[in-house]
Short mmCIF file of C-alpha atoms in Angstrom, two decimals:
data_model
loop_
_atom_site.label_atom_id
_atom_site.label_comp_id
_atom_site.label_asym_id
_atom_site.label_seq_id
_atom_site.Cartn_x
_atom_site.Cartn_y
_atom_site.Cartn_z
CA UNK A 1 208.31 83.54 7.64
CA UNK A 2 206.70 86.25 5.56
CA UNK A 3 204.78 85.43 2.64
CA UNK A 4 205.26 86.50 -0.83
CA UNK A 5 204.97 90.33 -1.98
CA UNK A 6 202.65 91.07 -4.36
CA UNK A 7 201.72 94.06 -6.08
CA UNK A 8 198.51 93.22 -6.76
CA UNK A 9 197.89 92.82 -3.44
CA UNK A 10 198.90 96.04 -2.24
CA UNK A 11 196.61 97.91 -5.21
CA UNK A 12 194.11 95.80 -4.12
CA UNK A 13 194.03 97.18 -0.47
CA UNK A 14 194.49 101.14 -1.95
CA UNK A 15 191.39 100.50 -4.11
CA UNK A 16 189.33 99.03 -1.04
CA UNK A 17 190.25 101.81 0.66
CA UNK A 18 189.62 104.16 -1.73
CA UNK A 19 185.80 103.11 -2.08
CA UNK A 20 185.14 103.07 1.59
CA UNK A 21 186.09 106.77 1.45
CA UNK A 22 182.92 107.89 0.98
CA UNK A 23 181.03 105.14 2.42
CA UNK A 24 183.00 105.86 6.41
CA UNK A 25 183.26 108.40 8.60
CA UNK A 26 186.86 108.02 10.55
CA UNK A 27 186.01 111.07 12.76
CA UNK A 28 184.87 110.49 16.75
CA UNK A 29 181.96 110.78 17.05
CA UNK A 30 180.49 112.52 19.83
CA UNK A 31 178.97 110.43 22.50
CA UNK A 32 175.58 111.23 23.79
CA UNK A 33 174.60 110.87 27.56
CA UNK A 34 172.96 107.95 28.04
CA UNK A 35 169.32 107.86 28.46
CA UNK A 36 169.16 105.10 31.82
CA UNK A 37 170.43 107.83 34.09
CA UNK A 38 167.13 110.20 33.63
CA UNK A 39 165.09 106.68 33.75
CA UNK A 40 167.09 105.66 36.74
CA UNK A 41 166.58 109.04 38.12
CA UNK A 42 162.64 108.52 38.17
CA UNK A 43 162.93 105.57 39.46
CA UNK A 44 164.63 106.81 42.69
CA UNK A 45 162.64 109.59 42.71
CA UNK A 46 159.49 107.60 42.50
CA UNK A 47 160.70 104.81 44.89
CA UNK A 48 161.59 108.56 47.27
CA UNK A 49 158.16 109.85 47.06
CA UNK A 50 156.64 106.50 47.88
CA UNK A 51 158.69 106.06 51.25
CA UNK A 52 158.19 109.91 52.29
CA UNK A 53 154.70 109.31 51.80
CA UNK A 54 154.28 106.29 53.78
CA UNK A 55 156.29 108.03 56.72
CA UNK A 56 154.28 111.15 56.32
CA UNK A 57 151.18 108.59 56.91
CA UNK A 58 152.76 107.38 60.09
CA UNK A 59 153.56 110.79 61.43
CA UNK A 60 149.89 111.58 60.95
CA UNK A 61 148.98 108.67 62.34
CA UNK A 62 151.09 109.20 65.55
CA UNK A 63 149.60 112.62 65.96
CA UNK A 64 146.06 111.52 65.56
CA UNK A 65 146.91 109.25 68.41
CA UNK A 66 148.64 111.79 70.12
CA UNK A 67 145.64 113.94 69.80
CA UNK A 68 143.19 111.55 70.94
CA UNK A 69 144.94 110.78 74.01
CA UNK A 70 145.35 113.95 75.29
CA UNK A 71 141.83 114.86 74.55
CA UNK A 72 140.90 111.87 76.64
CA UNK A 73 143.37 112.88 79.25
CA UNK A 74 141.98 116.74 79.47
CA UNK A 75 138.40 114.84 79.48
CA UNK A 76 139.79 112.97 82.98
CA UNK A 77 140.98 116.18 84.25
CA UNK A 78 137.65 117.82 83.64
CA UNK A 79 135.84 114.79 85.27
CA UNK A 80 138.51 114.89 88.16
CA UNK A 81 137.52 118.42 88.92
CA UNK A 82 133.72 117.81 89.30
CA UNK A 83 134.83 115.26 92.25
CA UNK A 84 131.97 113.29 92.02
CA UNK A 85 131.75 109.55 91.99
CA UNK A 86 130.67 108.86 88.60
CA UNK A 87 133.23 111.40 87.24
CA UNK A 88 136.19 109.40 89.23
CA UNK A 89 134.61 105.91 88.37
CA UNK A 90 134.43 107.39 84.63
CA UNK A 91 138.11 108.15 84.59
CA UNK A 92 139.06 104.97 86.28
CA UNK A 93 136.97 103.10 83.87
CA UNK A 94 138.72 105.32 80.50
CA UNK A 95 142.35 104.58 82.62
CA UNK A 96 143.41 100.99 80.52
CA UNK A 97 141.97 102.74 77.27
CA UNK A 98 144.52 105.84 77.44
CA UNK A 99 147.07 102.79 78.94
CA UNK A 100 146.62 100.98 75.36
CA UNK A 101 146.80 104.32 72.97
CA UNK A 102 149.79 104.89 74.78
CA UNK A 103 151.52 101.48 73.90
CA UNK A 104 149.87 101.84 70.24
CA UNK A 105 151.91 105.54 70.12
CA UNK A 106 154.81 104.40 71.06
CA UNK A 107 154.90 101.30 68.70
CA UNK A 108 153.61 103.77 65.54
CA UNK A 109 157.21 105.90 67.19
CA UNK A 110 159.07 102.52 66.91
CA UNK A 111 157.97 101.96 63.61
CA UNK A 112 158.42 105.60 62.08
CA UNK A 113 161.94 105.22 63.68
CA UNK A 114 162.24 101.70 62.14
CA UNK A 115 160.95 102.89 58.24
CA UNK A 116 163.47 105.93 58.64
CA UNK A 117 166.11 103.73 59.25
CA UNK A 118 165.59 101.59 56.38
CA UNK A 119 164.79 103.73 54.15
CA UNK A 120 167.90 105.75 54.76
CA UNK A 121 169.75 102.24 54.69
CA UNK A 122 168.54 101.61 50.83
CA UNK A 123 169.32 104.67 49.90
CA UNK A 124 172.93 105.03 51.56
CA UNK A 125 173.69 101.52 50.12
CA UNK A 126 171.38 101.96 46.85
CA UNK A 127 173.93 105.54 45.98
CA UNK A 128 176.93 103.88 47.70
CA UNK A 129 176.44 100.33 45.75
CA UNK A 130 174.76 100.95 42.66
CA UNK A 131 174.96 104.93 41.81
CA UNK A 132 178.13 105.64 42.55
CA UNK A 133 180.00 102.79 40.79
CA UNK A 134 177.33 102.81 37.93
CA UNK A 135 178.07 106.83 37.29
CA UNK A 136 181.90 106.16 37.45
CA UNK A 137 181.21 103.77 34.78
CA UNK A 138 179.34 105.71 32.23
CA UNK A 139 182.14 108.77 32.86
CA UNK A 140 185.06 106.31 32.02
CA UNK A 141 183.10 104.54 29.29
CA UNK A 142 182.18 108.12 27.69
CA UNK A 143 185.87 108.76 28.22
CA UNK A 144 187.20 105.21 26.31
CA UNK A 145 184.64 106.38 23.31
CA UNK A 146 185.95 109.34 23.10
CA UNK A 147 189.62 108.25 23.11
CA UNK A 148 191.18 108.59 26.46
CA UNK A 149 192.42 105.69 27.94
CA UNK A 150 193.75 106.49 30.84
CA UNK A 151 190.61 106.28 32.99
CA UNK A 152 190.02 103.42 35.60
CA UNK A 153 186.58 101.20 36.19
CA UNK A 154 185.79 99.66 39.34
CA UNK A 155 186.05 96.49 39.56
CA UNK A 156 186.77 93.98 42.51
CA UNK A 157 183.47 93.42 43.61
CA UNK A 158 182.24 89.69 43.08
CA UNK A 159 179.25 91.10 41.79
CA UNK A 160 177.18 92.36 38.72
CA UNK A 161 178.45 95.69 39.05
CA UNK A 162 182.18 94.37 39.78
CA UNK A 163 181.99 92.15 36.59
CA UNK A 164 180.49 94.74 34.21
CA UNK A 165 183.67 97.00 35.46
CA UNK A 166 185.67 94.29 34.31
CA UNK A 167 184.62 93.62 30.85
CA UNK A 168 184.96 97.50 29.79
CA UNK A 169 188.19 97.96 31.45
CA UNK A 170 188.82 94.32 29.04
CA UNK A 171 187.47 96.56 26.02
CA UNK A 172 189.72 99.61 26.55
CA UNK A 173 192.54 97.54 27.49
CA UNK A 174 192.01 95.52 24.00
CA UNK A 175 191.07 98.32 22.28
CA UNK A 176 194.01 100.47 23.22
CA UNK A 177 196.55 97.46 22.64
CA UNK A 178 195.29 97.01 19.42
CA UNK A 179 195.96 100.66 18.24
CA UNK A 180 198.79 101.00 19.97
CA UNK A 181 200.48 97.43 17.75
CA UNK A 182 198.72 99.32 14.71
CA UNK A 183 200.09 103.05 15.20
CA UNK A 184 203.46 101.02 16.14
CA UNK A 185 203.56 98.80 12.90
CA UNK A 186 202.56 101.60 10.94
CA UNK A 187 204.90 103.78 12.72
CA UNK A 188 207.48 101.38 11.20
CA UNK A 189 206.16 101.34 7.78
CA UNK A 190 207.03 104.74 7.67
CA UNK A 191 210.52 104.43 8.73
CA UNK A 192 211.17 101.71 6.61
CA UNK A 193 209.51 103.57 3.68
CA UNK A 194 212.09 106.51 4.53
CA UNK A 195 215.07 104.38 4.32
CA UNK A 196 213.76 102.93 0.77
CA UNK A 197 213.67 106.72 -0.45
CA UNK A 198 216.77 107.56 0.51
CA UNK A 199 218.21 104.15 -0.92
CA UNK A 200 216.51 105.39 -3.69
CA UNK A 201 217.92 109.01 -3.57
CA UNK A 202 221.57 108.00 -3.40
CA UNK A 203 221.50 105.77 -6.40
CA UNK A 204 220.58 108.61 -8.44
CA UNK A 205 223.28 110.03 -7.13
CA UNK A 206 226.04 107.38 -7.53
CA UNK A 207 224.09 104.62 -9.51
CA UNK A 208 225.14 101.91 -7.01
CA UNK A 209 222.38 98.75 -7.71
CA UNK A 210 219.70 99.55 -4.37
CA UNK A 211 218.15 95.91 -4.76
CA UNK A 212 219.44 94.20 -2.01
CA UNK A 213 218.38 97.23 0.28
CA UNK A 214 215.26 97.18 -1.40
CA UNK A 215 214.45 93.86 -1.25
CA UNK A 216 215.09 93.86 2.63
CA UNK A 217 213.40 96.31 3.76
CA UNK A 218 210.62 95.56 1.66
CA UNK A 219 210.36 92.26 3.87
CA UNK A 220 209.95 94.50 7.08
CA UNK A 221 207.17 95.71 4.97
CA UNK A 222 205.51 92.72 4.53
CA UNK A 223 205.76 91.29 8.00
CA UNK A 224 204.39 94.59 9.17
CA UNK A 225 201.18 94.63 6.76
CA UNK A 226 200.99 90.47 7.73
CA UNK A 227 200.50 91.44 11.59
CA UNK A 228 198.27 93.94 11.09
CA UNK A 229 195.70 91.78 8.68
CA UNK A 230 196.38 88.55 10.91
CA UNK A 231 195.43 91.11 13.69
CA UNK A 232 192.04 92.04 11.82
CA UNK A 233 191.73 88.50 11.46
CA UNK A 234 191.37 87.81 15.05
CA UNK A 235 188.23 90.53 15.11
CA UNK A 236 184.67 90.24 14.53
CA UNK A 237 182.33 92.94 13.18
CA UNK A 238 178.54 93.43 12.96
CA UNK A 239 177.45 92.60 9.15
CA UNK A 240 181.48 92.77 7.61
CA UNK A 241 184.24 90.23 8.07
CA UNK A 242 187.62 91.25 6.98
CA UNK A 243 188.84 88.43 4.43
CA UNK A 244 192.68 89.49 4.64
CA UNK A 245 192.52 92.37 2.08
CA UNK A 246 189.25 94.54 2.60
CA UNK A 247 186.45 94.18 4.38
CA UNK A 248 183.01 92.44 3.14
CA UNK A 249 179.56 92.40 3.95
CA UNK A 250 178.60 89.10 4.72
CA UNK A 251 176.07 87.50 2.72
CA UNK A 252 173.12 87.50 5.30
CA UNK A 253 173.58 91.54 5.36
CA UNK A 254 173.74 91.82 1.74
CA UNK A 255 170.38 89.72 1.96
CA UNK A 256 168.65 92.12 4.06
CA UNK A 257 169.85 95.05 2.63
CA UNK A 258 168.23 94.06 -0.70
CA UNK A 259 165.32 93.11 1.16
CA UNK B 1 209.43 69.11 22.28
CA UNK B 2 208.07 72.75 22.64
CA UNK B 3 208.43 75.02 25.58
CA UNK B 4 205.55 75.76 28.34
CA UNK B 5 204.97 78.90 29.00
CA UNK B 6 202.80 81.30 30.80
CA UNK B 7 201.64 84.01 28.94
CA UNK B 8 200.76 87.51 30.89
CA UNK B 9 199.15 90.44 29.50
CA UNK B 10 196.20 92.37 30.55
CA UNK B 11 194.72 92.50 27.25
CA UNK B 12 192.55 89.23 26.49
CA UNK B 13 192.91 90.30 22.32
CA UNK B 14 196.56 90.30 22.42
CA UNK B 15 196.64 86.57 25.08
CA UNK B 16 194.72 85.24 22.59
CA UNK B 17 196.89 86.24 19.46
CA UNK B 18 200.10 85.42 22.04
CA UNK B 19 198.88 82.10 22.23
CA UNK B 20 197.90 81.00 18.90
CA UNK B 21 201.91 82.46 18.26
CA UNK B 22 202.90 80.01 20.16
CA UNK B 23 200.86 76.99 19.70
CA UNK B 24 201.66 77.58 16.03
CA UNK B 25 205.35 77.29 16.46
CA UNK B 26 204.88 74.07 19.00
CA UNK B 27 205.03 75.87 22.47
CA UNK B 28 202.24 74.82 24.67
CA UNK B 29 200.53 77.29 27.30
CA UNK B 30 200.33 76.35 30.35
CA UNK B 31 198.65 79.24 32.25
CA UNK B 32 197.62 82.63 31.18
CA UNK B 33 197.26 85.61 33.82
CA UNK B 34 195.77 89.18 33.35
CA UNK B 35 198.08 90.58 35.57
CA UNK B 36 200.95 91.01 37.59
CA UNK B 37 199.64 89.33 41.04
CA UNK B 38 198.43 86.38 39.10
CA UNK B 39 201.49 86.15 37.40
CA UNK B 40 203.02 85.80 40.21
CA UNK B 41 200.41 83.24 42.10
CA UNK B 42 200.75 81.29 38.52
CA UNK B 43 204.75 80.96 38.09
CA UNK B 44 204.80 79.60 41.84
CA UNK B 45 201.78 76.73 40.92
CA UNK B 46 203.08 76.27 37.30
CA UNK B 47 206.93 77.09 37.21
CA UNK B 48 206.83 77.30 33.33
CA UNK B 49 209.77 76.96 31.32
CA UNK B 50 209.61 80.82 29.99
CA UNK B 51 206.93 83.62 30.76
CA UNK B 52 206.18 85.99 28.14
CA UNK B 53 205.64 89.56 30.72
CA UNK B 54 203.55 92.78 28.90
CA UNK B 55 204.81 95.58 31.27
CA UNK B 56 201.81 97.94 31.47
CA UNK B 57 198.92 96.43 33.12
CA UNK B 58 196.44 97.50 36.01
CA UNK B 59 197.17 95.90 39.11
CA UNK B 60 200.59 95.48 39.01
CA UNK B 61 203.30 96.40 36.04
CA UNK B 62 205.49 93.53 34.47
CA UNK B 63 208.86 94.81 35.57
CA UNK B 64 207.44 94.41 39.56
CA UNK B 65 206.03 90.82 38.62
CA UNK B 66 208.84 90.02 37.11
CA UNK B 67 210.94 91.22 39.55
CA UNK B 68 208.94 88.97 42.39
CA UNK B 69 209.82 86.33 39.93
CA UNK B 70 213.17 86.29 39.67
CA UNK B 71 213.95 87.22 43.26
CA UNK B 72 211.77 83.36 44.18
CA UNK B 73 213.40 81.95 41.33
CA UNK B 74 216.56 83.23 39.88
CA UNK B 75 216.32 80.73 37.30
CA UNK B 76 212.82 81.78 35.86
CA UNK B 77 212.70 82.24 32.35
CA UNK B 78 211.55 85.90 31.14
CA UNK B 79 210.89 87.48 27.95
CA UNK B 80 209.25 91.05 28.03
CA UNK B 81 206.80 91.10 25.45
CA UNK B 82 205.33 94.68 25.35
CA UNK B 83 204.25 97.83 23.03
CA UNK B 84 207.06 99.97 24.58
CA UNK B 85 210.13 100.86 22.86
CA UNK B 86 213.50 102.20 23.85
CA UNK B 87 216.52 101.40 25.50
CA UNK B 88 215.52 102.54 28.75
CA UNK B 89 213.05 99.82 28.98
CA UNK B 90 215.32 97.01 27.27
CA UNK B 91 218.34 98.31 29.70
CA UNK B 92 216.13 97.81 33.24
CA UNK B 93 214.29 94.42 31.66
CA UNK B 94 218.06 93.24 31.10
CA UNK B 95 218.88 94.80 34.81
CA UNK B 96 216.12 93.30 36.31
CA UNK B 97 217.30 89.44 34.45
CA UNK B 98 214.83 89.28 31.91
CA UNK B 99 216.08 86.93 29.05
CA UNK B 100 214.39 89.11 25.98
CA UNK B 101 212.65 91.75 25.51
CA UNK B 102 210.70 91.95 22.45
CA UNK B 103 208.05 94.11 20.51
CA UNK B 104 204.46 93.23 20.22
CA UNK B 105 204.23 94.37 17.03
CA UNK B 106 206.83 91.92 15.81
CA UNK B 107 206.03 88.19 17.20
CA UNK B 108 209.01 86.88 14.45
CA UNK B 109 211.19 88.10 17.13
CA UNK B 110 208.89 86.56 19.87
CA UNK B 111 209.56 82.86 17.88
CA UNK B 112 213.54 83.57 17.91
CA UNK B 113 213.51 84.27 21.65
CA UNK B 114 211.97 81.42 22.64
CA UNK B 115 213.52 79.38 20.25
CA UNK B 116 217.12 80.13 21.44
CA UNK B 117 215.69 79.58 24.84
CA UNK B 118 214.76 76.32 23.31
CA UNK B 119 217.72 75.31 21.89
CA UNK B 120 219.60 76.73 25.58
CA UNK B 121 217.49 74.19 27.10
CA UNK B 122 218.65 71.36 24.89
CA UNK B 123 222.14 71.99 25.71
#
């Protein structure tokens, strides 16, 4: 059951409050873009240049070959038209040559085809896989820090990318349950705190004794301010711990600051 | 002896406090699922004595799991244990067979549920 009320427990909580005031900000803060996507950005746009370089080497290289074998082909056809014996056993003799910088042109074609391919590949699956999900992320993410809740992460995937969607969709789930039990419990507070003033407003009225009344609704009170420090009890913060009543720099913080 | 039961909520904070509840008061967890498929998949493996049911979660809502449940088992054990208040909810949890419905902001209420399921079971 509840514990105790105490008075000095409740003053103790206003003054902790009270000197955080001007120590915390409760305001949102806005939420700046996040600096990976312009890194990530280079990235892809350096990995891009790379690849349209390379292929831009194999095109040239193709047309050099291109141009080499024609010149040796108009070079036949010159010889040709001198009909003469050492012109025809010239062009016979250049015949395999123009036979292999064929076969080398159309492998350089095979492998300009093959780099397009793969390089389309990574980046169809690179946007598809990584981008896409990643971006939908960061939107939602931006969207939980700001306060909406209502936004969705992907998740599914048995992956990195699938298990990072998972954990923040765990920290807005958590973090919206946990503000929806406080606005709730303090939701009843209020109530409860109504009914006590109008307990209190009819026995000026008629001077019935408002104890009993009191006393139970002061329990509600209790349980409801219980839950919500056995809640903060369940939390961990970066250099505070709550210890029930206000929250307190732990010693190692403390340490450093004076340091 | 205390009861087992299969806690489901999508929010890991709030399984965690759920299950402390109930250890405290003597109930032992058997299973705990993040949603309402695994619910499901975890009632048919487990077949708990009561499953506390949060209503709004991702993949499937509470009142469909719970629903599933009760159609395979008439029998099954439910207590809606969610943030949402009203009668309209408490009227379709009590359609739908649940055996509570209580707030999440008030786990007192949580411990009187199951322990009149408790005592049910005794009998």
């Amino acid at each position: 059951m509840a514990s105790q009320y105490t008075t000095d427990g409740a003053l103790a909580s206003t003054t902790a409050l009270a000197g955080a005031d001007h120590v915390a900000s409760y305001g949102r803060k806005p939420v700046p873009q996040p600096r990976g996507l312009i890194s990530r950005r280079r990235i892809l746009l350096g990995f891009c240049s790379l690849a349209i370089l390379a292929i831009a080497v194999n095109i040239v290289f193709i047309v050099d070959a291109a141009m080499t074998s024609e010149s040796a082909r108009q070079a036949i056809l010159n010889d040709a038209r001198l009909i003469t014996r050492e012109a025809t056993a010239s062009a016979l003799g250049q015949w395999p040559s123009l036979q292999t910088q064929g076969r080398f042109m159309n492998r350089l074609l095979i492998l300009l085809g093959l780099s397009l391919a793969c390089f389309g590949s990574f980046i169809y699956v690179f946007l598809r896989r990584f981008i896409a999900p990643l971006d939908e992320m960061t939107g939602s993410a931006i969207e939980v820090a700001g306060g909406n809740f209502n936004v969705s992460f992907p998740s599914g995937k048995h992956d990195e990318i699938g298990s990072l969607g998972e954990a923040l969709y765990a920290v807005a789930s958590n973090y919206q349950e946990v503000l929806l039990v406080t606005g709730t419990s303090a939701g009843r507070c209020r109530s409860t705190l109504d009914r006590m003033a109008e307990i209190l407003a009819a026995e000026q009225k008629d001077s019935s004794p408002p104890a009993a009344y009191l006393k139970k609704y002061m329990i509600v009170l209790e349980q409801e301010i219980d839950m919500l420090r056995h809640m903060m009890n369940d939390f961990e913060f970066y250099q505070v711990h709550f210890d029930g009543r206000k929250a307190v720099r732990h010693a190692a913080a403390t340490r450093e600051a004076k340091e | 002896m205390g009861m087992r039961v299969l806690v489901v909520d999508d929010s890991g904070f709030m399984r965690k406090r759920i299950v402390a509840e109930l250890n405290s008061w003597g109930h032992s967890v058997v299973g705990e699922a993040k949603g309402g498929e695994e619910a499901v998949e975890l009632y048919r493996a487990l077949k708990p004595d009561v499953v506390t049911m949060d209503i709004t979660m991702r993949d499937k809502d509470g009142m469909t799991a719970a629903r599933e449940i009760l159609l395979e088992d008439p029998m099954a054990k439910i207590v809606f244990l969610t943030i949402l208040q009203g009668e309209k909810y408490k009227a379709e949890a009590r359609k739908l067979g649940a055996v509570g419905f209580v707030n999440k902001s008030d786990p007192l209420s949580l411990a009187e549920a199951i322990e009149q399921m408790e005592q049910h079971k005794k009998k």
